[in-house]
Short mmCIF file of C-alpha atoms in Angstrom, two decimals:
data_model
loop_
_atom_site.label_atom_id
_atom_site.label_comp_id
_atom_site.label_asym_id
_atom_site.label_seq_id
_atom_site.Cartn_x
_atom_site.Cartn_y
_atom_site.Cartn_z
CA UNK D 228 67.63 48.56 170.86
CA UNK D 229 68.34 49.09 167.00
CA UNK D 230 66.87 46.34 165.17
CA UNK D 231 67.05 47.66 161.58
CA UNK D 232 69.08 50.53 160.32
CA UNK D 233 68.46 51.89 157.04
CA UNK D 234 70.76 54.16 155.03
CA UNK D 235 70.36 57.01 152.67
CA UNK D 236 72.62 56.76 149.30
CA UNK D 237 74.12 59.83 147.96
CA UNK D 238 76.99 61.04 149.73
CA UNK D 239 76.13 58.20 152.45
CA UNK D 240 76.71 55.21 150.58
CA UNK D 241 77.90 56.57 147.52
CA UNK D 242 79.97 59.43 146.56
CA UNK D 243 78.30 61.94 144.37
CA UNK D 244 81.47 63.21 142.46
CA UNK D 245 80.76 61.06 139.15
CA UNK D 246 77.22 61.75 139.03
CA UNK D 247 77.97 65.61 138.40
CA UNK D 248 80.93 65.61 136.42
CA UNK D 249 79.12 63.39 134.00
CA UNK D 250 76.17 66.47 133.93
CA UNK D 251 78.84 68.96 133.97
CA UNK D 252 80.29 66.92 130.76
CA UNK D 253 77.22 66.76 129.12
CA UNK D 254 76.09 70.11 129.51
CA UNK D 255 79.78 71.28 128.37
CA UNK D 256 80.85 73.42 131.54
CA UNK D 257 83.48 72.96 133.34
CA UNK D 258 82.99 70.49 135.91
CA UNK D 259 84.73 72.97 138.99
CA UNK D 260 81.98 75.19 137.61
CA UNK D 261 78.84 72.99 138.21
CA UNK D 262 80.39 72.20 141.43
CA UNK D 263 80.73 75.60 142.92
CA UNK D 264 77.20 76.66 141.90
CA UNK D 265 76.09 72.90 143.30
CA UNK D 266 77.72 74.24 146.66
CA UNK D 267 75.58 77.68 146.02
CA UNK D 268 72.54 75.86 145.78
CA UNK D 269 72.93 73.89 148.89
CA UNK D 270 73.74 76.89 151.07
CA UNK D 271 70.87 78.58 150.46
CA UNK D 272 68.94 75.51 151.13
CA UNK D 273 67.86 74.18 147.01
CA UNK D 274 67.50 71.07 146.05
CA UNK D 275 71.11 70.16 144.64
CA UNK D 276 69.22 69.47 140.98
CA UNK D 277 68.66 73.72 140.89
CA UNK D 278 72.14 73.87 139.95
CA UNK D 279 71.87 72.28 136.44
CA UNK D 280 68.85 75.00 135.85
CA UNK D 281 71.73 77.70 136.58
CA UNK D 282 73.47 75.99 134.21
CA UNK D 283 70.49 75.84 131.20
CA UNK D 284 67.80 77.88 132.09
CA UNK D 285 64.59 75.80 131.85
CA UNK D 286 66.54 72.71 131.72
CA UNK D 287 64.01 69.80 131.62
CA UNK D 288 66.26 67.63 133.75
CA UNK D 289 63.81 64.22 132.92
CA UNK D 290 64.10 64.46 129.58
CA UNK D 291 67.97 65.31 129.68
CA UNK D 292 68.46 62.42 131.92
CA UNK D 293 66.45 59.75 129.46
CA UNK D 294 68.83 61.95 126.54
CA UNK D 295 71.71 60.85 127.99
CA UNK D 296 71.19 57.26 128.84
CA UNK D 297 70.11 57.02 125.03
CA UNK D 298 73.44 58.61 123.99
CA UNK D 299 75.28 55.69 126.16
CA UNK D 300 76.34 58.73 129.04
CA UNK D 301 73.90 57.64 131.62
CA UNK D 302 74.17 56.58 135.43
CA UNK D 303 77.59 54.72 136.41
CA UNK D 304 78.68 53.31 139.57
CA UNK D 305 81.33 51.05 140.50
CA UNK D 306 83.42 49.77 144.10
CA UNK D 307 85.51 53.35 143.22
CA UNK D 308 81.95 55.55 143.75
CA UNK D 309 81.29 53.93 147.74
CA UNK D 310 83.18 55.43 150.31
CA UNK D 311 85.80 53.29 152.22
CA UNK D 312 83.54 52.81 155.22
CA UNK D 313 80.26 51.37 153.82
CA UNK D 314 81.68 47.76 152.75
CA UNK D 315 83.07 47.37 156.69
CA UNK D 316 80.56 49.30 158.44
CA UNK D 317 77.42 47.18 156.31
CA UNK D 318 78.97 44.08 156.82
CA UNK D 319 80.07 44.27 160.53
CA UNK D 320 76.27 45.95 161.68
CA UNK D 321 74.77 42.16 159.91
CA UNK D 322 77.40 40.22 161.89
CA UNK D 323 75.84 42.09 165.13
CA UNK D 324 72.04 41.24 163.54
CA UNK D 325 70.80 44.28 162.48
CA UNK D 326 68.61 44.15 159.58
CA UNK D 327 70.42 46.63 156.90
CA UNK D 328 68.35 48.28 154.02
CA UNK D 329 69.36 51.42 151.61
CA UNK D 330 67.01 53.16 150.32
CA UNK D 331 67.11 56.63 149.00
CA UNK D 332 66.30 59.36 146.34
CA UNK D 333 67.75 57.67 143.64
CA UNK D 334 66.51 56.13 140.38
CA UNK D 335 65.50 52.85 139.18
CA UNK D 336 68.93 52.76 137.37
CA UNK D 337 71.06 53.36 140.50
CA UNK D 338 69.28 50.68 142.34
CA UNK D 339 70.37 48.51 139.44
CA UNK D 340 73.54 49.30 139.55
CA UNK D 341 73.89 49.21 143.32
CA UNK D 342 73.10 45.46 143.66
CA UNK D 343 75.32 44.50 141.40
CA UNK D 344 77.52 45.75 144.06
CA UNK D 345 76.73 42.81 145.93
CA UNK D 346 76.76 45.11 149.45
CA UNK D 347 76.11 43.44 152.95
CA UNK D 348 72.11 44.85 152.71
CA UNK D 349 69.21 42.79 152.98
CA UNK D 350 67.21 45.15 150.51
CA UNK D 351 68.51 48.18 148.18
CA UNK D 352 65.52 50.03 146.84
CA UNK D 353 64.53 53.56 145.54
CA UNK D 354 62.67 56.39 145.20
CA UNK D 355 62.02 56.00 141.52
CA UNK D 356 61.44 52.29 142.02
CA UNK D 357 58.79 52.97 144.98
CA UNK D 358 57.49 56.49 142.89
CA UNK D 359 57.40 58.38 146.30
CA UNK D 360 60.41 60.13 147.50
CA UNK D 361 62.10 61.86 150.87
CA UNK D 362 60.77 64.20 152.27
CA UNK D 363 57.08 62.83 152.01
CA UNK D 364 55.83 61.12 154.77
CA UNK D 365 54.64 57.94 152.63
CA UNK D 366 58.51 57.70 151.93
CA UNK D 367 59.25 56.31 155.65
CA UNK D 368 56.12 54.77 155.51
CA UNK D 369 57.16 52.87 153.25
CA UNK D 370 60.48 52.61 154.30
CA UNK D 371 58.86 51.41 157.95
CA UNK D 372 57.24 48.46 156.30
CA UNK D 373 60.19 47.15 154.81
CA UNK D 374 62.33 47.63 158.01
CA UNK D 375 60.03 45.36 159.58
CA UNK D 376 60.95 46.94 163.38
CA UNK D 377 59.44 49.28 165.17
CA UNK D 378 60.13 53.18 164.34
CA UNK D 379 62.40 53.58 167.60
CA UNK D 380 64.11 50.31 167.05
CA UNK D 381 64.85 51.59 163.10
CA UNK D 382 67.67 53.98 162.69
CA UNK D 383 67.62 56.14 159.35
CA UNK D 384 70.98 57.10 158.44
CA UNK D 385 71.67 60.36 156.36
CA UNK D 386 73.69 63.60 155.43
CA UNK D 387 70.61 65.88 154.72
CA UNK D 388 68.68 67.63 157.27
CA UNK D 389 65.60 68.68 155.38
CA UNK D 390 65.15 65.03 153.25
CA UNK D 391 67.16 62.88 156.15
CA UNK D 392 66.73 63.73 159.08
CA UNK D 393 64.12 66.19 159.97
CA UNK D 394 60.97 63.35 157.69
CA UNK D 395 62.60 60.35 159.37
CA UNK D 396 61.65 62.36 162.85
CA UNK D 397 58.51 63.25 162.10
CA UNK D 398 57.89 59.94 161.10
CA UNK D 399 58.96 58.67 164.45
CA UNK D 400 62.16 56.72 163.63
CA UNK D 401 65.98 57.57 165.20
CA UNK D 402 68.38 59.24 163.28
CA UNK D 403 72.11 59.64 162.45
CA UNK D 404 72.85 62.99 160.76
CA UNK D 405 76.52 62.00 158.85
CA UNK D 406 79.00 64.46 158.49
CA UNK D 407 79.64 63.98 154.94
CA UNK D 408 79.33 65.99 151.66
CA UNK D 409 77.72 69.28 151.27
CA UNK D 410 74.60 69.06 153.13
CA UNK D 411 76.66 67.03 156.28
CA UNK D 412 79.02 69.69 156.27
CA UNK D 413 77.23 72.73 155.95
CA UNK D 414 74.45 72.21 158.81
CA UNK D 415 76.89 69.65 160.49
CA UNK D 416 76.18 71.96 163.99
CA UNK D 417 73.25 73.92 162.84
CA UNK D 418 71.05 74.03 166.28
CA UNK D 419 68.02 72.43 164.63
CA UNK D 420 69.65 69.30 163.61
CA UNK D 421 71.58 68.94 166.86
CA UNK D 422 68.16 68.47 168.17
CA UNK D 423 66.72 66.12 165.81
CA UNK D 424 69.37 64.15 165.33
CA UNK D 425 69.69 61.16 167.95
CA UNK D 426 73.76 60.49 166.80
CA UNK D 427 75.68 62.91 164.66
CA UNK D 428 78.62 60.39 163.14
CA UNK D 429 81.55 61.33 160.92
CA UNK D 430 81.87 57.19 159.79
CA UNK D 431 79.24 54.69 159.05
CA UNK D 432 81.37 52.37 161.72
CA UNK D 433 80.60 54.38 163.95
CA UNK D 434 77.19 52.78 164.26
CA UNK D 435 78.68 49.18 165.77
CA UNK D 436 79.16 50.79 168.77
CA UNK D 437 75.70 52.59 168.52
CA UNK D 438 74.00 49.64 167.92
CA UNK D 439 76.28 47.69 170.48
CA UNK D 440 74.76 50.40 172.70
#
């Protein structure tokens, strides 16, 4: 039985199609541009952020991020960056008594702005806010103490194998591997994640009837 599930943010909650057009902006490229090489990145298994160093050689991707919030051009997110599922698939998993949390590799700032969102989740926290983040094991450790269930009655919900799904294994909890952005896409039937992954979904509402059982 699924007692808490606990979701991952980008491209699972939220969409990440703001977050690098506002880099692309910054850095003055076209934003198609720093999307394709964002797609290169992720097929050949980089963390996403290896696309702005493409971009600016020996970028220093802290300091531009603190440069931008300064100039006003920082983090955003409104109702228009969740997908259409999350509001009815968060909402009707609490109405079935499943503790819901989100908690991903995000910053301080996007946890912010997330609960202003006022989303059906009993906790929205981050990487930057707990200063440990996915894979490392002490990031479902943590994430395990907040669920406050059992590993196989917690569910971790997420589109990327190698920060999602294959950690939240290890570290003994279920997992949904989403079809959704990049990473869900690309290794959507890889044979590895097939394996690890207790539900493969294409919708967060797809998890009633998971939880329903």
């Amino acid at each position: 039985m699924i007692e808490t599930i606990v979701f991952d943010i980008g491209e699972t909650i939220t969409r990440d199609d703001r977050y690098w057009a506002s880099w692309a902006d910054w850095l003055s490229v076209p934003r198609h541009t720093l999307s394709a090489l964002v797609g290169a990145v992720v097929a050949q298994g980089h963390d996403n952020s290896e696309a702005l160093r493409l971009v600016r050689p020996g970028i220093d991707v802290a300091a531009e991020y603190d440069a931008r919030e300064a100039a006003g051009r920082g983090e955003h997110l409104d109702e228009s960056d969740l997908y259409d599922d999350v509001r009815p698939a968060l909402s009707a998993l609490r109405n079935e008594g499943v503790r819901v949390i989100i908690a991903g590799n995000q910053t301080p700032r996007a946890a912010e702005l997330l609960r202003t969102l006022s989303l059906s989740a009993d906790l929205i926290v981050t990487s930057g806010e707990w200063g440990v983040a996915k894979p490392q094991p002490e990031f479902f450790r943590r994430v395990l103490e907040v669920a406050q269930s059992a590993p196989h009655a917690t569910l971790y919900v997420g589109d990327h194998p190698a920060n999602d799904v294959f950690p939240a294994k290890t570290a003994g909890l279920r997992t949904a591997h989403l079809r959704r952005g990049p990473w869900g896409h690309l290794w959507a039937d890889d044979p590895e994640v097939v394996a690890a992954a207790d539900w493969r979904i294409d919708s967060l509402t797809q998890l009633t009837e998971i939880v329903k059982g």
